[in-house]
CSV table of C-alpha atoms in Angstrom, one decimal:
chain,number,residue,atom,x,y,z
A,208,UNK,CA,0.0,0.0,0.0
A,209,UNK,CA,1.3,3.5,-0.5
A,210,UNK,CA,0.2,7.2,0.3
A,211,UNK,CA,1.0,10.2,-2.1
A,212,UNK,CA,-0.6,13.7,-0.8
A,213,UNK,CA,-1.8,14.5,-4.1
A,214,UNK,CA,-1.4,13.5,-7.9
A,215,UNK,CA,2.5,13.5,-8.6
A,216,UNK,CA,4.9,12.7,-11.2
A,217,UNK,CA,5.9,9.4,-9.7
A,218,UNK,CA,2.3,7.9,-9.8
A,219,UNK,CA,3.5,5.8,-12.8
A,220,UNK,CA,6.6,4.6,-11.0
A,221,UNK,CA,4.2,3.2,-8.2
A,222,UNK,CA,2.1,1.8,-10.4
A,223,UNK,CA,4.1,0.2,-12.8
A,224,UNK,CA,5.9,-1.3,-9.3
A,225,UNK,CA,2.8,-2.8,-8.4
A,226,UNK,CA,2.4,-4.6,-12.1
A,227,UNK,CA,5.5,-6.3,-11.7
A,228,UNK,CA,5.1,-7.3,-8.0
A,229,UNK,CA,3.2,-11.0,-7.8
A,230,UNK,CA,0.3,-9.1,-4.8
A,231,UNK,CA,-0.3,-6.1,-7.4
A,232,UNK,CA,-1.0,-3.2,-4.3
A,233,UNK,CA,-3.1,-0.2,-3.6
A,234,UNK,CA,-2.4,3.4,-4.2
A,235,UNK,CA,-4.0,6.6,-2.1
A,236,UNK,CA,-4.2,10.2,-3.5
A,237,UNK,CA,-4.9,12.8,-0.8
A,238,UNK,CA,-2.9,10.9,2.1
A,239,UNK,CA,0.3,12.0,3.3
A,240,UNK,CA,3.2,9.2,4.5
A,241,UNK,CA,1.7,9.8,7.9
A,242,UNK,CA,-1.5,8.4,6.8
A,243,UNK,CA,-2.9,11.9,7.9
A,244,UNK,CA,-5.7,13.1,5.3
A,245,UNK,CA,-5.5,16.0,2.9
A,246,UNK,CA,-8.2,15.4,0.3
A,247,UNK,CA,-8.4,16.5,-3.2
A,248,UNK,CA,-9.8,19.8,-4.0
A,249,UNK,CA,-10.8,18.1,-7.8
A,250,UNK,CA,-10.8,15.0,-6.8
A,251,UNK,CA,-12.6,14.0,-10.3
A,252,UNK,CA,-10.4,16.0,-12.3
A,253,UNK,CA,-7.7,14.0,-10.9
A,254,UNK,CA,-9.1,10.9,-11.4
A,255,UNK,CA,-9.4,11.4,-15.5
A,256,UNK,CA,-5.9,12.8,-15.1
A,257,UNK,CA,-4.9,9.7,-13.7
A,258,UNK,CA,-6.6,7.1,-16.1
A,259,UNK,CA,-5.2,9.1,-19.3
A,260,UNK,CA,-1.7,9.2,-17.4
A,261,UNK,CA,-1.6,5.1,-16.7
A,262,UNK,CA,-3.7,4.5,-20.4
A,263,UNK,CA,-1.0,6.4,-22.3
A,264,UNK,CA,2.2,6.1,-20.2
A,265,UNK,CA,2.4,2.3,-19.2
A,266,UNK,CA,3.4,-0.8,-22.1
A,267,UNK,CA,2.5,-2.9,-22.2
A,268,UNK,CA,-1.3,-1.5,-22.2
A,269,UNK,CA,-2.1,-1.7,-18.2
A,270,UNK,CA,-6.3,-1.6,-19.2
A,271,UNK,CA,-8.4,-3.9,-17.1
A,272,UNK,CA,-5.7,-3.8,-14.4
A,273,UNK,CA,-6.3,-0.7,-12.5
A,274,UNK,CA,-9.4,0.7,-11.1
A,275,UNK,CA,-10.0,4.0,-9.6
A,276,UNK,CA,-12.5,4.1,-6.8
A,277,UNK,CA,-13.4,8.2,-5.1
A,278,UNK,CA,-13.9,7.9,-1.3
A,279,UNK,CA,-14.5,10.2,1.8
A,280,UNK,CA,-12.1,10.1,4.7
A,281,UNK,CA,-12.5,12.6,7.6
A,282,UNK,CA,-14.9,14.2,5.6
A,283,UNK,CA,-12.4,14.4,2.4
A,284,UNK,CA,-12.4,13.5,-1.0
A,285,UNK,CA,-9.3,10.9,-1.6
A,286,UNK,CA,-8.6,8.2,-4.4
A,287,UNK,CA,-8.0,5.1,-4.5
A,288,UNK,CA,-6.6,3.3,-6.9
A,289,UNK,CA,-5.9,-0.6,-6.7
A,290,UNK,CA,-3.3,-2.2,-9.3
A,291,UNK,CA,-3.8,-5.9,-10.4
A,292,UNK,CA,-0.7,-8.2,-10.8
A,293,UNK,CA,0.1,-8.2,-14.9
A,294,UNK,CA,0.0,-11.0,-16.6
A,295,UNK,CA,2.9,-9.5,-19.1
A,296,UNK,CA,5.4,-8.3,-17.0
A,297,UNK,CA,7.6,-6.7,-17.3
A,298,UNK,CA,5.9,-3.1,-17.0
A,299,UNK,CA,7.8,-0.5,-18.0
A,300,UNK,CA,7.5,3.4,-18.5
A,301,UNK,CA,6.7,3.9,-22.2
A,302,UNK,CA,9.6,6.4,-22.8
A,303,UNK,CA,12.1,4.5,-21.1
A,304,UNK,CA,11.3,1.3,-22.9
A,305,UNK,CA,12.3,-2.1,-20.9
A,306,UNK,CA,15.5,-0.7,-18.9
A,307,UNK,CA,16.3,-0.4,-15.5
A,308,UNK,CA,15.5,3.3,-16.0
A,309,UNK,CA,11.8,2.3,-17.4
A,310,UNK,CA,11.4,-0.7,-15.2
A,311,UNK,CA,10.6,-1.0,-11.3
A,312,UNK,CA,9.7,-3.3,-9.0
A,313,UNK,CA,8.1,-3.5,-5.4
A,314,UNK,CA,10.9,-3.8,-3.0
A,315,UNK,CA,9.3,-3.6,1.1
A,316,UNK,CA,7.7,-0.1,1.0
A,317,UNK,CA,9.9,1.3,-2.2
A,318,UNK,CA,9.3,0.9,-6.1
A,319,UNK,CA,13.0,0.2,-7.1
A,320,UNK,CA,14.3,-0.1,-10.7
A,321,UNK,CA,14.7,-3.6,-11.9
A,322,UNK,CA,17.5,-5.0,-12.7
A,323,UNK,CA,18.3,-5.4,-15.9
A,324,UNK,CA,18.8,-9.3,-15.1
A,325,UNK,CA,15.5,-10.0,-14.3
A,326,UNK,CA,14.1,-7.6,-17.0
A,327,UNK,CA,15.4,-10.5,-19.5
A,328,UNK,CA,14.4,-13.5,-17.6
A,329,UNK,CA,10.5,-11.7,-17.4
A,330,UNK,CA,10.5,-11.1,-20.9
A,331,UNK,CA,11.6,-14.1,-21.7
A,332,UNK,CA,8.7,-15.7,-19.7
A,333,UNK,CA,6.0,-13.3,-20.6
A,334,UNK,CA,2.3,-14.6,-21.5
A,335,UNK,CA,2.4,-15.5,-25.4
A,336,UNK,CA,-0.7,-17.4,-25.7
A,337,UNK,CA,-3.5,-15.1,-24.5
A,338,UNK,CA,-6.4,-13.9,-25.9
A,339,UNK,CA,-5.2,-10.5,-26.9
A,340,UNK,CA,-2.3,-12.2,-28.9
A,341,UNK,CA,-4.5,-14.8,-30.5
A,342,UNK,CA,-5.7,-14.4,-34.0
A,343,UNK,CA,-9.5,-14.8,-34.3
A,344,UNK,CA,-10.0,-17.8,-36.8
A,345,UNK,CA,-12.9,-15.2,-39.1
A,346,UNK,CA,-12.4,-11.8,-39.7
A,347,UNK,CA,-16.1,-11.0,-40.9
A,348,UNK,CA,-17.3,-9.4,-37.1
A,349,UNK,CA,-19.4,-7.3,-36.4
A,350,UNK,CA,-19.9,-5.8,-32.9
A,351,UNK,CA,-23.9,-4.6,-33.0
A,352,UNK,CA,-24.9,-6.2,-29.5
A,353,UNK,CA,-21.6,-4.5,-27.8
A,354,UNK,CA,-22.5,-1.3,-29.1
A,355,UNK,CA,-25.8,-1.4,-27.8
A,356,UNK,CA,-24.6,-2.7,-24.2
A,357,UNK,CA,-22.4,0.5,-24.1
A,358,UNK,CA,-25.0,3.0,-25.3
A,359,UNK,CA,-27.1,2.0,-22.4
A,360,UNK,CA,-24.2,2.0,-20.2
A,361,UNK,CA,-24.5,5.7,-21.5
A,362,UNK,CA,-21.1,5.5,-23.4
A,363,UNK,CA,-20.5,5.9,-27.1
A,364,UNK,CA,-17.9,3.4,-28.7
A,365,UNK,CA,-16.1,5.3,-31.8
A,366,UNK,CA,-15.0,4.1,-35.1
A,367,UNK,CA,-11.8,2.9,-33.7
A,368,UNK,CA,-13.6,1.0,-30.3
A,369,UNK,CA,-11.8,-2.0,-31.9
A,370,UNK,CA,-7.9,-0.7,-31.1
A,371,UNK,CA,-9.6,1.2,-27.9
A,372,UNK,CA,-11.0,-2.0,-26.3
A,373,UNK,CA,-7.8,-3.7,-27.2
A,374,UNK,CA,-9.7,-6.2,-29.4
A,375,UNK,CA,-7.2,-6.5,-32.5
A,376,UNK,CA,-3.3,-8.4,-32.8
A,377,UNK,CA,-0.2,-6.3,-33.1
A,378,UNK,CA,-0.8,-6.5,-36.8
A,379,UNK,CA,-4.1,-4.8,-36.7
A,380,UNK,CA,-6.5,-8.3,-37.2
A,381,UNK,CA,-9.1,-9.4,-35.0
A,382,UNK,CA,-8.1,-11.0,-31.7
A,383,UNK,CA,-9.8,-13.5,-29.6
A,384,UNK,CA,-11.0,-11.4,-27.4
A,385,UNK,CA,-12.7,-9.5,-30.5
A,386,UNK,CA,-14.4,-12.8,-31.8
A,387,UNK,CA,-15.9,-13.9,-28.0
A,388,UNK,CA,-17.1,-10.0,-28.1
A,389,UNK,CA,-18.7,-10.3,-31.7
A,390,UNK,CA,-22.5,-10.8,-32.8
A,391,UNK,CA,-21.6,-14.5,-33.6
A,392,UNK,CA,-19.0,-16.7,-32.9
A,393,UNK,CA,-18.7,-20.8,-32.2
A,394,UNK,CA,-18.5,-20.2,-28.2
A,395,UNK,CA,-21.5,-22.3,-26.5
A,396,UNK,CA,-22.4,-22.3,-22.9
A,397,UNK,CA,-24.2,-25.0,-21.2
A,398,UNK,CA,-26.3,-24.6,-18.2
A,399,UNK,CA,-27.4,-28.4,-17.0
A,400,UNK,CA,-30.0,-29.6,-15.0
A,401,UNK,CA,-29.8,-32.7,-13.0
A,402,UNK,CA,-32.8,-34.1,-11.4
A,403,UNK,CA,-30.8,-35.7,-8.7
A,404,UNK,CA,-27.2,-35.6,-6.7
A,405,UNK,CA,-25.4,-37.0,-9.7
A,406,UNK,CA,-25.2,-36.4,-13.4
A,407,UNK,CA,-27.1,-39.2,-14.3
A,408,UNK,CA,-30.5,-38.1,-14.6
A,409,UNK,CA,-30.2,-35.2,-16.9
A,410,UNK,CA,-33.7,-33.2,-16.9
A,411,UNK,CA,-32.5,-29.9,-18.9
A,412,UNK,CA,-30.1,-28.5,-20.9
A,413,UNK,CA,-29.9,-25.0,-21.9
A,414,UNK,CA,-27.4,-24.0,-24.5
A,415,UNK,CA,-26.7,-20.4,-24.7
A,416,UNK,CA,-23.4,-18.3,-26.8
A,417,UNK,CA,-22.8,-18.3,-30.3
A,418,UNK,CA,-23.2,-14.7,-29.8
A,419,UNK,CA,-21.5,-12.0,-28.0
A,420,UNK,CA,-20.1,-13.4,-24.3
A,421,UNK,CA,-21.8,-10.4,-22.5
A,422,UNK,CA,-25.4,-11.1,-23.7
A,423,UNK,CA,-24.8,-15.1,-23.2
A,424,UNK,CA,-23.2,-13.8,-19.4
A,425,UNK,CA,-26.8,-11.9,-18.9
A,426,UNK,CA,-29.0,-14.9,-20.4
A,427,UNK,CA,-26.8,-17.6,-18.2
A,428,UNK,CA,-27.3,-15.0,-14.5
A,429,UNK,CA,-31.2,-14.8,-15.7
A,430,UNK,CA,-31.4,-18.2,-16.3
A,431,UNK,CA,-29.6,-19.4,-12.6
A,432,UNK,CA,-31.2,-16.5,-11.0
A,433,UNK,CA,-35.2,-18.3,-12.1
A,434,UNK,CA,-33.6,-21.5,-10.5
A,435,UNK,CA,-32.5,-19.8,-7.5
A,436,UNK,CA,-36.4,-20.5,-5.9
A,437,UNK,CA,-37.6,-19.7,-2.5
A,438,UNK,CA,-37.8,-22.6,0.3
A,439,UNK,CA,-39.7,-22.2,3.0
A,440,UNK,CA,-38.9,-23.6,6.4
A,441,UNK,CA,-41.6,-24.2,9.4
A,442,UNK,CA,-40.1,-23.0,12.7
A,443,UNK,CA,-41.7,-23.1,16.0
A,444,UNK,CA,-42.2,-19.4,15.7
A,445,UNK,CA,-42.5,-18.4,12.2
A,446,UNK,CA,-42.1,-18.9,8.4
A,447,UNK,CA,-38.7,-18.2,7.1
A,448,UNK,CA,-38.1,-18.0,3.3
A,449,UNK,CA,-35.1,-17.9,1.5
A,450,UNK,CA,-33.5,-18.4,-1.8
A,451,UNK,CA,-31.9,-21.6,-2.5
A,452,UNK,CA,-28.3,-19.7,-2.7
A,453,UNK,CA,-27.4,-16.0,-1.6
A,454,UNK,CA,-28.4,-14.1,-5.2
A,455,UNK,CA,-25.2,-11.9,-4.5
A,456,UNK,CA,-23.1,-14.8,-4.4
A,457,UNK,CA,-24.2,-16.8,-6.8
A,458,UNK,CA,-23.9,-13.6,-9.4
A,459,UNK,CA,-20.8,-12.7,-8.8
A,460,UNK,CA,-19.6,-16.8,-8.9
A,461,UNK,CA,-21.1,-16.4,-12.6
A,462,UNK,CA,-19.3,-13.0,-13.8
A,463,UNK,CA,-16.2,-14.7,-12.4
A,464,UNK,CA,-16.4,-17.8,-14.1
A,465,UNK,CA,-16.8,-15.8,-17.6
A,466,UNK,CA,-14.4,-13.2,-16.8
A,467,UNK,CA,-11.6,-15.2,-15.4
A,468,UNK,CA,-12.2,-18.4,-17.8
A,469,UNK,CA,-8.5,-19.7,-19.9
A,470,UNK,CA,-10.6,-19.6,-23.3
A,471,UNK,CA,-7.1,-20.2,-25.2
A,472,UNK,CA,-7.7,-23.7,-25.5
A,473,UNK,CA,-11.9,-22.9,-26.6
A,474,UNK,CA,-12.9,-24.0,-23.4
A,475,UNK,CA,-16.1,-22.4,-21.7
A,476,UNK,CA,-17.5,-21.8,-18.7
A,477,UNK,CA,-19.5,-24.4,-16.9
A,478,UNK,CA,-23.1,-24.3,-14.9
A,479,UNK,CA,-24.6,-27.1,-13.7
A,480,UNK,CA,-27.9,-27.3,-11.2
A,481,UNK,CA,-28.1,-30.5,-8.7
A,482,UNK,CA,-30.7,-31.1,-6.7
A,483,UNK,CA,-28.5,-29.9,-3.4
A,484,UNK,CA,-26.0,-28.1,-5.2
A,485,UNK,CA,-24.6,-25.9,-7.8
A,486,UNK,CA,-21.5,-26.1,-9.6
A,487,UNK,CA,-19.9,-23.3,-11.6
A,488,UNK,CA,-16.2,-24.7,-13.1
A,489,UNK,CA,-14.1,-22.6,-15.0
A,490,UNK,CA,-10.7,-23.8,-16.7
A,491,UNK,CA,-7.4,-22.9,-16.0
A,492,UNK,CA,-6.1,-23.0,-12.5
A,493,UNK,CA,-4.8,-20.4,-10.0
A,494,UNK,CA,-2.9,-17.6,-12.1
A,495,UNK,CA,1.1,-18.2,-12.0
A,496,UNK,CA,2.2,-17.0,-8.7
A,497,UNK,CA,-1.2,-16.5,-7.4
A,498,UNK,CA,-1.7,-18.7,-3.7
A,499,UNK,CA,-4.4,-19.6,-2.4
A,500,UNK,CA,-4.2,-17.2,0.2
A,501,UNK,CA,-3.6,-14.6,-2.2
A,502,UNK,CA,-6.5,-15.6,-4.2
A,503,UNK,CA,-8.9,-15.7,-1.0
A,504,UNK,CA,-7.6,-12.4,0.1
A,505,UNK,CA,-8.5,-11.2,-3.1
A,506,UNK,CA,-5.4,-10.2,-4.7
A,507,UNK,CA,-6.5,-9.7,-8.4
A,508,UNK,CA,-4.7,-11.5,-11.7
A,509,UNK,CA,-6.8,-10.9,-14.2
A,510,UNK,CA,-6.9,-13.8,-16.7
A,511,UNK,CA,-8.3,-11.8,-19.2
A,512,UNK,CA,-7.9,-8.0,-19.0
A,513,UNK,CA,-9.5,-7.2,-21.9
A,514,UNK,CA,-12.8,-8.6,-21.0
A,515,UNK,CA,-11.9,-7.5,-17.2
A,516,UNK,CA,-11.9,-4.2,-18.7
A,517,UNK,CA,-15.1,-4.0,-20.9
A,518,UNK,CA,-17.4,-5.7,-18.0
A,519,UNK,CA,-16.3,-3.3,-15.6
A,520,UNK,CA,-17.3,-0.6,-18.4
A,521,UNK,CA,-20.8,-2.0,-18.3
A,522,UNK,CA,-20.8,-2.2,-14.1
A,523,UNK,CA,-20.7,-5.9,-13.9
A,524,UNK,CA,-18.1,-6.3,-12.1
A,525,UNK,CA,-17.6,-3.9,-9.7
A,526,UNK,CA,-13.8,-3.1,-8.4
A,527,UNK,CA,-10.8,-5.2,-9.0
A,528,UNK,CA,-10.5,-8.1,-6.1
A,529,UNK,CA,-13.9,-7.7,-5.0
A,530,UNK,CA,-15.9,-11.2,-6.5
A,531,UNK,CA,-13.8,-13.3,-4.0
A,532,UNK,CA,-14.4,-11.6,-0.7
A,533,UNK,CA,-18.2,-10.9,-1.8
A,534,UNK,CA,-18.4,-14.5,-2.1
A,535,UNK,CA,-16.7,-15.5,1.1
A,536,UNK,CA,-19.4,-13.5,2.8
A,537,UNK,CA,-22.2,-16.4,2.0
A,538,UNK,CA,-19.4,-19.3,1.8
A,539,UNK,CA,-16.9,-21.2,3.3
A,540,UNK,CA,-13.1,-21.5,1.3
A,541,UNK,CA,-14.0,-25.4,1.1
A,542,UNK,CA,-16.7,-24.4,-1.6
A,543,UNK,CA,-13.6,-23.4,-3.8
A,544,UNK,CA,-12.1,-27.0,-5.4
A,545,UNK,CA,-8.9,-25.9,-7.4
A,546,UNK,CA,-7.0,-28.1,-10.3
A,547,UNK,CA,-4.0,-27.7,-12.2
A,548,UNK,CA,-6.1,-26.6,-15.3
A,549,UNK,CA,-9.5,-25.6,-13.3
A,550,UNK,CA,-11.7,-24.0,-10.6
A,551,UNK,CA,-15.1,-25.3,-9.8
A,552,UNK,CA,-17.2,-23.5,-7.0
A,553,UNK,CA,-19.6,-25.4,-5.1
A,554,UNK,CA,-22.4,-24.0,-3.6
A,555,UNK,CA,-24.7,-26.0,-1.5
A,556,UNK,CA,-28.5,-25.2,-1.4
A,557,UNK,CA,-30.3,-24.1,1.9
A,558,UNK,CA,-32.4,-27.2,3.4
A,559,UNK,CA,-35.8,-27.5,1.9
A,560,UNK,CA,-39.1,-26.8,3.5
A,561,UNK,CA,-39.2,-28.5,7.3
A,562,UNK,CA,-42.6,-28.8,9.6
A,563,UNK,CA,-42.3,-28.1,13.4
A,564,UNK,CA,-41.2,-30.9,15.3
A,565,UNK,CA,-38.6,-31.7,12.1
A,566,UNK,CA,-40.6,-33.3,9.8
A,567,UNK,CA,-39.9,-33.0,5.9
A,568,UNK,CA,-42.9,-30.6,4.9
A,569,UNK,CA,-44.1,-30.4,1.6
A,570,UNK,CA,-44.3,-27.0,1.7
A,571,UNK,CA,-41.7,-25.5,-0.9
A,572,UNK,CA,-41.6,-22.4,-2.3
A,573,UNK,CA,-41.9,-22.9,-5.7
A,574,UNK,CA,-40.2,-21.9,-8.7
A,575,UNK,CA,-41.5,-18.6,-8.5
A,576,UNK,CA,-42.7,-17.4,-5.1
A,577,UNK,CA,-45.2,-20.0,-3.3
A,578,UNK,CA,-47.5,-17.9,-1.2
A,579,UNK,CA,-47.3,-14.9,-3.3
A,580,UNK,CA,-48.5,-16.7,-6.4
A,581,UNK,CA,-51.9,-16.9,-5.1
A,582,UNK,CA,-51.6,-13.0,-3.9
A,583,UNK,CA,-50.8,-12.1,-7.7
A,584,UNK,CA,-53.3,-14.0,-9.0
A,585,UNK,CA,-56.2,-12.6,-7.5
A,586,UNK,CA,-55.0,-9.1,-8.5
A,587,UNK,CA,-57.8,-8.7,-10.8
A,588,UNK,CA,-57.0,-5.4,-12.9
A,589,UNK,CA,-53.8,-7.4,-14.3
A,590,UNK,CA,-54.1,-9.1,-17.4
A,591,UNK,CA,-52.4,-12.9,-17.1
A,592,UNK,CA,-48.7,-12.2,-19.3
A,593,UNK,CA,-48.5,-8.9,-16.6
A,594,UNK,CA,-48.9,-11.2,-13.8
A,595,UNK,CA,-46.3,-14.0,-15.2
A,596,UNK,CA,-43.8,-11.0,-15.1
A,597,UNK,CA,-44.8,-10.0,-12.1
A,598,UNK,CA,-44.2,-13.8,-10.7
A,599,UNK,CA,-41.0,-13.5,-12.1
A,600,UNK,CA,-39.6,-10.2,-10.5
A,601,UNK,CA,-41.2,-11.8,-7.4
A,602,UNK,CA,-38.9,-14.8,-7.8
A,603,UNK,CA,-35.8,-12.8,-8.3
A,604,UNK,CA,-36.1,-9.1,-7.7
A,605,UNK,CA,-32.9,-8.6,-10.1
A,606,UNK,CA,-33.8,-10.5,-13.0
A,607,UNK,CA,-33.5,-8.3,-16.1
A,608,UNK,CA,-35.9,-7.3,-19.1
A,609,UNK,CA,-34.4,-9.8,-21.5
A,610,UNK,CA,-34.0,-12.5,-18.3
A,611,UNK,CA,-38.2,-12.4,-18.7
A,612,UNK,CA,-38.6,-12.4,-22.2
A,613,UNK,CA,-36.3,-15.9,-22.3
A,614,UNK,CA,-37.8,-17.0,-19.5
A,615,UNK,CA,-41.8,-16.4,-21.6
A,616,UNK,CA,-41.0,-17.2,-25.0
A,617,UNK,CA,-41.4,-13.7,-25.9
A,618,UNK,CA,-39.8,-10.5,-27.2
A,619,UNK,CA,-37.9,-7.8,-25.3
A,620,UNK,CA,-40.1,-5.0,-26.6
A,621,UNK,CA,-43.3,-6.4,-25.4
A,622,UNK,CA,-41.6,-7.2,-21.6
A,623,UNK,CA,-41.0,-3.1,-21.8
A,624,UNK,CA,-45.1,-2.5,-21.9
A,625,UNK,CA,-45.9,-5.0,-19.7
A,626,UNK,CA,-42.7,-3.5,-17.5
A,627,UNK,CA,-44.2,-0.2,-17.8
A,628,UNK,CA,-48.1,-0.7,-17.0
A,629,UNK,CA,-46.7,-2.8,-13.9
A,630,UNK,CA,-44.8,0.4,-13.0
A,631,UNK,CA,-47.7,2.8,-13.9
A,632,UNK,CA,-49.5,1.0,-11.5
A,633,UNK,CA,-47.7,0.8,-9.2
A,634,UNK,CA,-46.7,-2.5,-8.2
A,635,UNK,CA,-42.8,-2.2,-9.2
A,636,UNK,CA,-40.0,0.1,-8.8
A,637,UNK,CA,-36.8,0.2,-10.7
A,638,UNK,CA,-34.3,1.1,-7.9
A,639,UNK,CA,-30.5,1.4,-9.0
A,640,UNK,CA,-30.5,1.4,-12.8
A,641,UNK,CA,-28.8,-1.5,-14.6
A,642,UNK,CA,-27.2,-3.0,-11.8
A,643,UNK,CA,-30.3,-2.2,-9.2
A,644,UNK,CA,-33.1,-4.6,-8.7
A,645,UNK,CA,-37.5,-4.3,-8.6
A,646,UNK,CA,-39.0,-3.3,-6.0
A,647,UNK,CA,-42.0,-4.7,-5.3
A,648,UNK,CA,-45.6,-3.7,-3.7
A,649,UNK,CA,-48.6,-6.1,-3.6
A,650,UNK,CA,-50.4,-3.8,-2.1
A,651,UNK,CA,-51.6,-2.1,-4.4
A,652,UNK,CA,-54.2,-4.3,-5.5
C-alpha cells in the first residue's frame, strides 16, 4: 500500500511497481506518508488525469488492471486506486522502454528499478498465448450487440472501439477477445440440470453463446437466477423463506467464471444445477504465482484484461479483487475446489421446506414465489402475461428485461409495456439502474 498527498509525477513509477510485483498493491491520493488526510480539491479532475496518465504512459497497455474508486475520509475527498498483478510483466514506463530506467519493481515499501537481469528473464517468460495475442480464426465481425450494451451503459464506442477496447493483434486483425465479443461466434455455454445428486438423470439443458459473451453472461445469470427459488422452512415461531443460494453470491460466482475463464484452448464456462447443489467450473487453475491465500484475500490476476476491462465498463463487475471476498461472505473457502487446469465452486443449497417438530414438509416455495402466487393472481386489474412477469420479478427481484422475455418465449419490446403498466400501476420500482433490482408492492391491489 502506499500514500501520495496529491497527484505526482511518480504515480507511474508506483504503479508500474505494483504490475511487476506477484500481490499487485493499492495506491491513495490525498494521504500523506503519515497516513494523515489531505483530500483532493478536484478530486474528479484528478481521477481522469490519472486514467489518461496510466492508459498512455504504461506498455505494455495496463487496461483492465487498474481501477480508480473516489472515497471520503475525515470528511475528504481521496482516491484510490488498486493495481492488479500483470500478466505480461515486465511493466515499464513507455519512454524508457524495458531498462532499468523504465522498469521498477516493489521492493518492502519502495518501487526500485529492476535489474536489468530480471528484465530479461521476465521477458523471456512473458504470456504469449493469451487472448489479446491470439488471431481470431474469421475476420467477418461485427460488434452490433456490444455497441448497444455500451450506449445503455451511457457510453458511445467510436470508429476505432476496436484498437480502444484492445480487441485487434499487433498487426491490426481481429483477436480472440474481439471474436468472444462479436455478434456470432462458435463459443456455447451450457447450463445443466440434474434431477438428482449426480449427473445421471439429466432433466434440462440450456445452450446459450454463439453470440457475444456479455449477452450469453446476462441470459446464463437470468437463467440461474429463475432456478435460484424460494424454500420455505416451518419454525416453531414463524415462516422463514429464503432463496436456495445468496443471489449476491451466486452472481458474482457467474461474472467470475466468464471473466476469469483460460478460453485459449476454446474451453467455456461451466453451470450445472443439482438437486443440493450448484457447480460453476471454470478452466485454467490459480494464475502463475497466485496462492491460495492470495486468491482468498482477493489479490486480483486478471486472466483476461481485456474482457476485465469492458465488464467493468458496463458495471458488472464492480472493483478489481472484490468477486472473492463478496463471495466468502455467504461461503466457506471449502466451496472453492482448485486443479492444475481448473476451478469449480460449489455452492450447496439451503435445506428445503421443514414442519415443526422436524418433519420434511411439503411446503416449498416454488419456482416462482409460493404464497405470493396466489396474492398475484387474484389481482384482478392485471391481465395474465402482466402477472407472469410480475411472478418472475417476485422470484428474483434482479432479474433483467431480457431475463423475462427468455424465461416467456417472448420479445424484449413487449416485456417493456408490460414492464411499464406494472410500473404505472404501481406494483414495481426500478431502484438502482442497470445493476439495481424491482422493488415490489402487492399492495396495491
Amino acid at each position: 500500500m502506499e500514500y501520495k498527498r496529491e497527484l505526482s509525477d511518480g504515480l507511474e513509477k508506483e504503479v508500474i511497481a505494483f504490475l511487476n510485483y506477484r500481490e499487485g498493491g493499492i495506491i491513495y491520493i490525498g494521504i500523506n506518508k503519515e497516513g494523515n488526510t489531505y483530500g483532493l480539491a478536484d478530486a474528479d479532475g484528478d481521477q481522469l488525469k490519472i486514467k489518461d496518465r496510466l492508459k498512455n504512459n504504461i506498455r505494455p497497455s495496463a487496461l483492465g488492471l487498474f481501477d480508480i474508486v473516489s472515497e471520503e475520509r475525515d470528511g475528504k475527498n481521496i482516491l484510490k486506486i488498486i493495481v492488479a498483478s500483470g500478466p505480461e510483466k515486465p511493466y515499464h514506463f513507455k519512454k524508457y522502454g524495458m531498462s532499468e530506467k523504465g522498469c521498477f519493481i516493489r521492493l518492502g515499501s519502495a518501487a526500485e528499478p529492476m535489474p536489468q537481469k530480471m528484465i530479461d528473464e521476465l521477458f523471456a517468460k512473458r504470456t504469449r498465448n493469451s487472448i489479446s495475442k491470439i488471431k481470431a480464426g474469421r475476420q467477418d465481425l461485427s460488434f452490433g450487440q456490444l455497441k448497444i450494451y455500451y450506449e445503455e451503459s451511457g457510453h458511445t464506442l467510436g470508429k476505432a472501439f476496436a484498437k480502444n477496447l484492445e480487441l485487434l493483434t499487433e498487426d491490426g486483425t481481429f483477436n480472440y477477445a474481439g471474436y468472444l465479443l462479436a455478434d456470432k461466434n462458435n463459443t456455447s455455454i451450457k447450463v445443466a440440470k440434474y434431477s438428482g445428486k449426480t449427473r445421471t438423470d439429466l432433466i434440462e439443458s440450456n445452450e446459450y453463446g454463439y453470440e457475444c459473451l456479455l449477452k450469453a453472461t446476462k441470459q446464463v445469470i437470468d437463467k440461474i437466477a429463475v432456478e435460484n427459488r424460494t424454500n420455505t422452512k416451518i419454525t416453531a415461531k414463524e415462516r422463514q423463506q429464503a432463496n436456495l443460494w445468496n443471489p449476491i453470491a451466486l452472481r458474482e460466482a457467474i461474472i467470475n467464471a466468464f471473466v476469469h475463464n483460460d478460453y485459449t484452448n476454446e474451453i467455456t464456462p461451466k453451470f450445472e444445477i443439482f438437486a443440493d447443489r450448484i457447480e460453476i467450473t471454470s478452466a485454467g487453475g490459480l494464475p502463475e504465482g497466485l496462492s491460495k491465500q492470495e486468491f482468498f484475500e482477493g489479490f486480483s490476476v486478471p486472466r483476461n484484461k481485456e474482457l476485465m476491462r469492458i465488464f467493468k465498463d458496463l458495471e458488472l463487475v464492480e472493483q478489481l479483487g472484490s468477486g472473492i471476498p463478496r463471495i466468502l461472505e455467504h461461503y466457506g473457502k471449502e466451496s472453492f475446489g482448485f486443479s492444475d487446469n481448473f476451478l469449480r465452486m460449489t455452492f450447496n443449497a439451503k435445506e428445503t421446506a421443514v414442519e415443526e417438530g422436524g418433519q420434511i414438509g411439503g411446503l416449498k416455495g416454488g419456482q416462482i414465489g409460493g404464497q405470493k402466487d396466489a396474492e398475484i393472481d387474484d389481482i384482478k386489474k392485471l391481465t395474465h402475461r402482466q402477472k407472469e412477469v410480475l411472478k418472475l420479478i417476485t422470484s428474483d427481484n434482479r432479474i433483467s428485461r431480457s431475463g423475462i422475455a427468455e424465461v416467456l418465449h417472448i420479445n424484449e419490446s413487449a416485456i417493456q409495456k408490460h414492464l411499464n403498466n406494472l410500473k404505472n400501476a404501481g406494483f414495481i420500482e426500478r431502484v438502482g439502474g442497470t445493476r439495481g433490482y424491482w422493488e415490489i408492492n402487492l399492495d396495491k391491489n
